[in-house]
Short mmCIF file of C-alpha atoms in Angstrom, two decimals:
data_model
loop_
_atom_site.label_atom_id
_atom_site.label_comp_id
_atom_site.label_asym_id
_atom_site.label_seq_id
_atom_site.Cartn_x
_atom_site.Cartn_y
_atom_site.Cartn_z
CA UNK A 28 184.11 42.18 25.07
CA UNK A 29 182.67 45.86 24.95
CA UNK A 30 180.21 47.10 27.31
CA UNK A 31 177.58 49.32 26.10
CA UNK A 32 176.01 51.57 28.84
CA UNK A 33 172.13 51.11 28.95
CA UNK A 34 170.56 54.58 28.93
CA UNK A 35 167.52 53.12 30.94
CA UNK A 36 166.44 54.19 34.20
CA UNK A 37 168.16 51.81 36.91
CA UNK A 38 166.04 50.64 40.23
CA UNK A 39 168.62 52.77 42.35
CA UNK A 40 168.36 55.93 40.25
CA UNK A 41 163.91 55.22 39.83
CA UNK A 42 164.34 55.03 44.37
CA UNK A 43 166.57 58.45 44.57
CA UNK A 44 164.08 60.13 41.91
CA UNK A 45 161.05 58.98 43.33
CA UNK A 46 162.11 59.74 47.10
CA UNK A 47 163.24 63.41 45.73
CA UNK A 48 160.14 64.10 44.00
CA UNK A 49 158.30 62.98 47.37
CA UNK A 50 156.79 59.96 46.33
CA UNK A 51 157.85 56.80 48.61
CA UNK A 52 157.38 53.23 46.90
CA UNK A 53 156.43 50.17 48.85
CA UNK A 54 155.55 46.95 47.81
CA UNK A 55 155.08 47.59 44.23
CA UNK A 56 152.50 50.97 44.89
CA UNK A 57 153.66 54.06 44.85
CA UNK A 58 151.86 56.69 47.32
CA UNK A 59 152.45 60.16 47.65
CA UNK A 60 152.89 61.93 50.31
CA UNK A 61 150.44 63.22 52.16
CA UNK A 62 151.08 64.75 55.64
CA UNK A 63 152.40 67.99 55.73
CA UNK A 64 156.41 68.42 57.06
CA UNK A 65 156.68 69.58 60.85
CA UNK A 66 157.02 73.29 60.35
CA UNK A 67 160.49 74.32 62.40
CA UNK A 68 160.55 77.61 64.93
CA UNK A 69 162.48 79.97 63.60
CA UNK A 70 166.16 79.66 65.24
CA UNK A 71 168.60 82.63 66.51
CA UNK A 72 171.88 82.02 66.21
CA UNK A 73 174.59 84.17 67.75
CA UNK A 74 177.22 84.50 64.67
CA UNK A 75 181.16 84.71 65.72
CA UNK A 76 183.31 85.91 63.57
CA UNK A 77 186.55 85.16 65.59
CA UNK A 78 189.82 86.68 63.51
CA UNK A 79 192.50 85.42 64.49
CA UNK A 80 195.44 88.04 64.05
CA UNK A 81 199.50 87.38 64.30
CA UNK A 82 200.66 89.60 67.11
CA UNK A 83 203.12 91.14 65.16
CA UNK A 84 200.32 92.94 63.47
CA UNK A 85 200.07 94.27 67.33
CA UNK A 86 203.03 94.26 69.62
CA UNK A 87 206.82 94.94 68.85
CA UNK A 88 207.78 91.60 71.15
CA UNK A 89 206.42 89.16 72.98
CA UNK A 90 208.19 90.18 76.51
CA UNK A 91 205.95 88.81 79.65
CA UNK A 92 203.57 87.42 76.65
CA UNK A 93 200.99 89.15 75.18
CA UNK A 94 197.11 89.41 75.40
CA UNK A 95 194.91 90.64 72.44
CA UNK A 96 191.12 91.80 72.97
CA UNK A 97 189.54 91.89 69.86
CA UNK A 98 186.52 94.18 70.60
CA UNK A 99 184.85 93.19 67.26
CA UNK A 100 185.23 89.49 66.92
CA UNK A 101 184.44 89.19 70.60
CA UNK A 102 187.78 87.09 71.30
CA UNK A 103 190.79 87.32 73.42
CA UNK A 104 193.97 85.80 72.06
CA UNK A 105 197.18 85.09 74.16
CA UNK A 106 201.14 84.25 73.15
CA UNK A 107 203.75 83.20 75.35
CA UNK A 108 206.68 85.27 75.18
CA UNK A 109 209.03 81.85 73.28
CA UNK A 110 205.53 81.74 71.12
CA UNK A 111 204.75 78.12 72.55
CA UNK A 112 201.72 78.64 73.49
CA UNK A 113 199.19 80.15 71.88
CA UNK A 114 195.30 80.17 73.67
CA UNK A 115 192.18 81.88 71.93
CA UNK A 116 189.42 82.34 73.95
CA UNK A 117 185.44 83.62 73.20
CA UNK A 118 185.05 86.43 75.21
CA UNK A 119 182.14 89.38 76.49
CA UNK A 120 182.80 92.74 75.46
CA UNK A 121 181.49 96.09 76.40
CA UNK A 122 178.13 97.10 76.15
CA UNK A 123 178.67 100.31 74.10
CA UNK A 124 181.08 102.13 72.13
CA UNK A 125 181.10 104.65 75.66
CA UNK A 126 181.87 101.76 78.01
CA UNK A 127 185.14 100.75 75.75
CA UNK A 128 188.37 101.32 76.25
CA UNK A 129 190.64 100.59 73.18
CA UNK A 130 195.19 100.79 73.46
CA UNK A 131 198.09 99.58 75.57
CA UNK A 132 197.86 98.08 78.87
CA UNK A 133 199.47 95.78 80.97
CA UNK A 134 198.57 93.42 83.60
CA UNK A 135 199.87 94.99 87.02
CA UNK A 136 197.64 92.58 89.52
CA UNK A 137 196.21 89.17 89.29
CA UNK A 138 194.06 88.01 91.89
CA UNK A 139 192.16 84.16 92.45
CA UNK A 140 188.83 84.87 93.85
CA UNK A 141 188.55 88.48 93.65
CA UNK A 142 186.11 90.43 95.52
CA UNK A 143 184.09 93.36 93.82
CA UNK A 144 183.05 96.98 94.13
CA UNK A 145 180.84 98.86 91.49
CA UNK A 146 182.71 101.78 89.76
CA UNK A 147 181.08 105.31 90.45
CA UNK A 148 180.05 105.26 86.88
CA UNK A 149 178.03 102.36 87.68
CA UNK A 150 176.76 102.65 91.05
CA UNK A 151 174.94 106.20 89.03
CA UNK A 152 173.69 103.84 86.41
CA UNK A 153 172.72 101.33 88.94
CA UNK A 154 171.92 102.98 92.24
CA UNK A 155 170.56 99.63 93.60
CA UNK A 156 173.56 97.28 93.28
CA UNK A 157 175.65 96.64 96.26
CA UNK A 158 178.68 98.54 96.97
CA UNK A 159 180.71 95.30 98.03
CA UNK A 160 180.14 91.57 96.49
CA UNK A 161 182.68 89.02 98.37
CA UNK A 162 184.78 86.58 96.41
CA UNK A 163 182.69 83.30 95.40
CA UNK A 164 179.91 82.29 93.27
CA UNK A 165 178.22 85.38 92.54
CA UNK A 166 180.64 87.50 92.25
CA UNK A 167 180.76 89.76 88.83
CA UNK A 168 184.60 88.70 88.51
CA UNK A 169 184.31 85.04 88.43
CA UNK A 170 186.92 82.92 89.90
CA UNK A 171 189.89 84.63 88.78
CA UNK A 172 190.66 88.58 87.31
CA UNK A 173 193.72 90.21 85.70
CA UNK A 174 193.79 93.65 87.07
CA UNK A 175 195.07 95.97 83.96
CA UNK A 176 196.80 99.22 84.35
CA UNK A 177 193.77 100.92 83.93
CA UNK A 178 192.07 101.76 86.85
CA UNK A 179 188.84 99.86 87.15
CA UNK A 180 189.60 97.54 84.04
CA UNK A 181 190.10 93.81 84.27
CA UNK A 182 189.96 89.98 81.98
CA UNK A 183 188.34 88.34 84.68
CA UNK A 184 185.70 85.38 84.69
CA UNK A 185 182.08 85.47 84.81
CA UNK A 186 179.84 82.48 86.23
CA UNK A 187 176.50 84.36 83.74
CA UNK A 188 177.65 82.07 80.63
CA UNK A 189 175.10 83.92 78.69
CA UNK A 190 177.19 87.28 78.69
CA UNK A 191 180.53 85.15 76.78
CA UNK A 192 180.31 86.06 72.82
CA UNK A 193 177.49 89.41 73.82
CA UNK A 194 178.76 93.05 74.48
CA UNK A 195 177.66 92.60 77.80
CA UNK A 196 180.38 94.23 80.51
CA UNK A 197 180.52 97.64 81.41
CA UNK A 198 184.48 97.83 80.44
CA UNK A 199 186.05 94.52 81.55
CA UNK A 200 186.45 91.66 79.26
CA UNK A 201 184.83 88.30 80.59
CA UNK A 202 186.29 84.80 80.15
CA UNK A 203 184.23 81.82 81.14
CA UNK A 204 185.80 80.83 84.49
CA UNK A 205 187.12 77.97 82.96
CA UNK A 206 189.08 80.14 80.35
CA UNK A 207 189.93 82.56 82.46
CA UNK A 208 191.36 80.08 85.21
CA UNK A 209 194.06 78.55 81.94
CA UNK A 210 194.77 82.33 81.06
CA UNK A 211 195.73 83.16 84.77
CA UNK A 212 198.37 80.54 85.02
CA UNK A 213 199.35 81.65 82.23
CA UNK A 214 199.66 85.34 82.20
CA UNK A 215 202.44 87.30 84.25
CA UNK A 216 202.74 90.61 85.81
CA UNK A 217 203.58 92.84 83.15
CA UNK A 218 201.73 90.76 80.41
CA UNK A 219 201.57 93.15 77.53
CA UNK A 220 197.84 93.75 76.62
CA UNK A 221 196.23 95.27 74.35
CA UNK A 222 192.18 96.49 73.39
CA UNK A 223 191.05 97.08 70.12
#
């Protein structure tokens, strides 16, 4: 027995035309539509474009592990030095092209719940900010900071969730404390670091 396909319009394919077309059928009537869609607000949406690179691309070895800041895709990726573990984390960046720092570092320090001091840099840009902010929830540095062989430059944590995925630091790269807290236990003195 052959089947011949009937070229007529089925019920289902009359129900997906009619609701694409706008017209809604009920009980036998069709009725078009007639209130107006809800008109949305236009929505911002902060775009990340994390790239995530192979650390040979970067570092000669993985001795102490390594720690990438990727300035432009606003991430910070980390490799243990037997490449078993491999983290990447949104990050804040600086907040110019001035503020940046870009090469080789290393970490020399790592502190849990550091305490603060404005830079001169930044006590001239900000004359009105403290000199000293103690250790705990307010504190620029979050719960935990790698110190980097640069003087005044740190990965540390931030509790201001807005500033993650912004160029929003004067220098230092921020980690949500969270984040930061996993890359502290797992980072090392001499972690091999790099900016760019």
């Amino acid at each position: 027995m052959k089947l011949v396909k009937d070229s007529s319009i089925s019920r289902r394919g009359a129900l997906l035309g009619a609701a694409a077309s706008g017209v809604f059928l009920g009980t036998g009537v069709a009725t078009a539509q007639t209130t107006a869609p809800l008109a949305s607000p236009p929505v911002r949406r902060k775009i990340s474009s994390f790239a995530v690179s192979n650390w040979r691309d970067h570092f000669d070895n993985l001795n102490n592990g390594a720690i990438l800041c990727d300035i432009d895709s606003r991430a910070v990726q980390y490799w243990s030095e037997d490449e078993s573990v491999y983290k990447l984390y949104p990050s804040s960046v600086p907040e110019s092209e001035e503020l940046t720092k870009r090469g080789y570092t290393s970490v020399i320090k790592k502190v849990e719940g550091p305490s603060w001091r404005p830079t001169p840099s930044m006590k001239i840009r900000n004359p009105d900010w403290p000199d000293y902010f103690p250790p705990g929830p307010d504190n620029p540095l979050g719960t935990h900071a790698l110190y980097l062989s640069w003087q005044y430059y740190r990965v540390h944590g931030t509790g201001d969730t807005r500033k993650i995925g912004r160029q929003s630091s004067n220098g230092c790269i921020g980690l949500y404390n969270e984040h930061i807290k996993e890359l502290f236990a797992l980072a090392e003195v001499g972690t091999q670091v790099k900016l760019f």
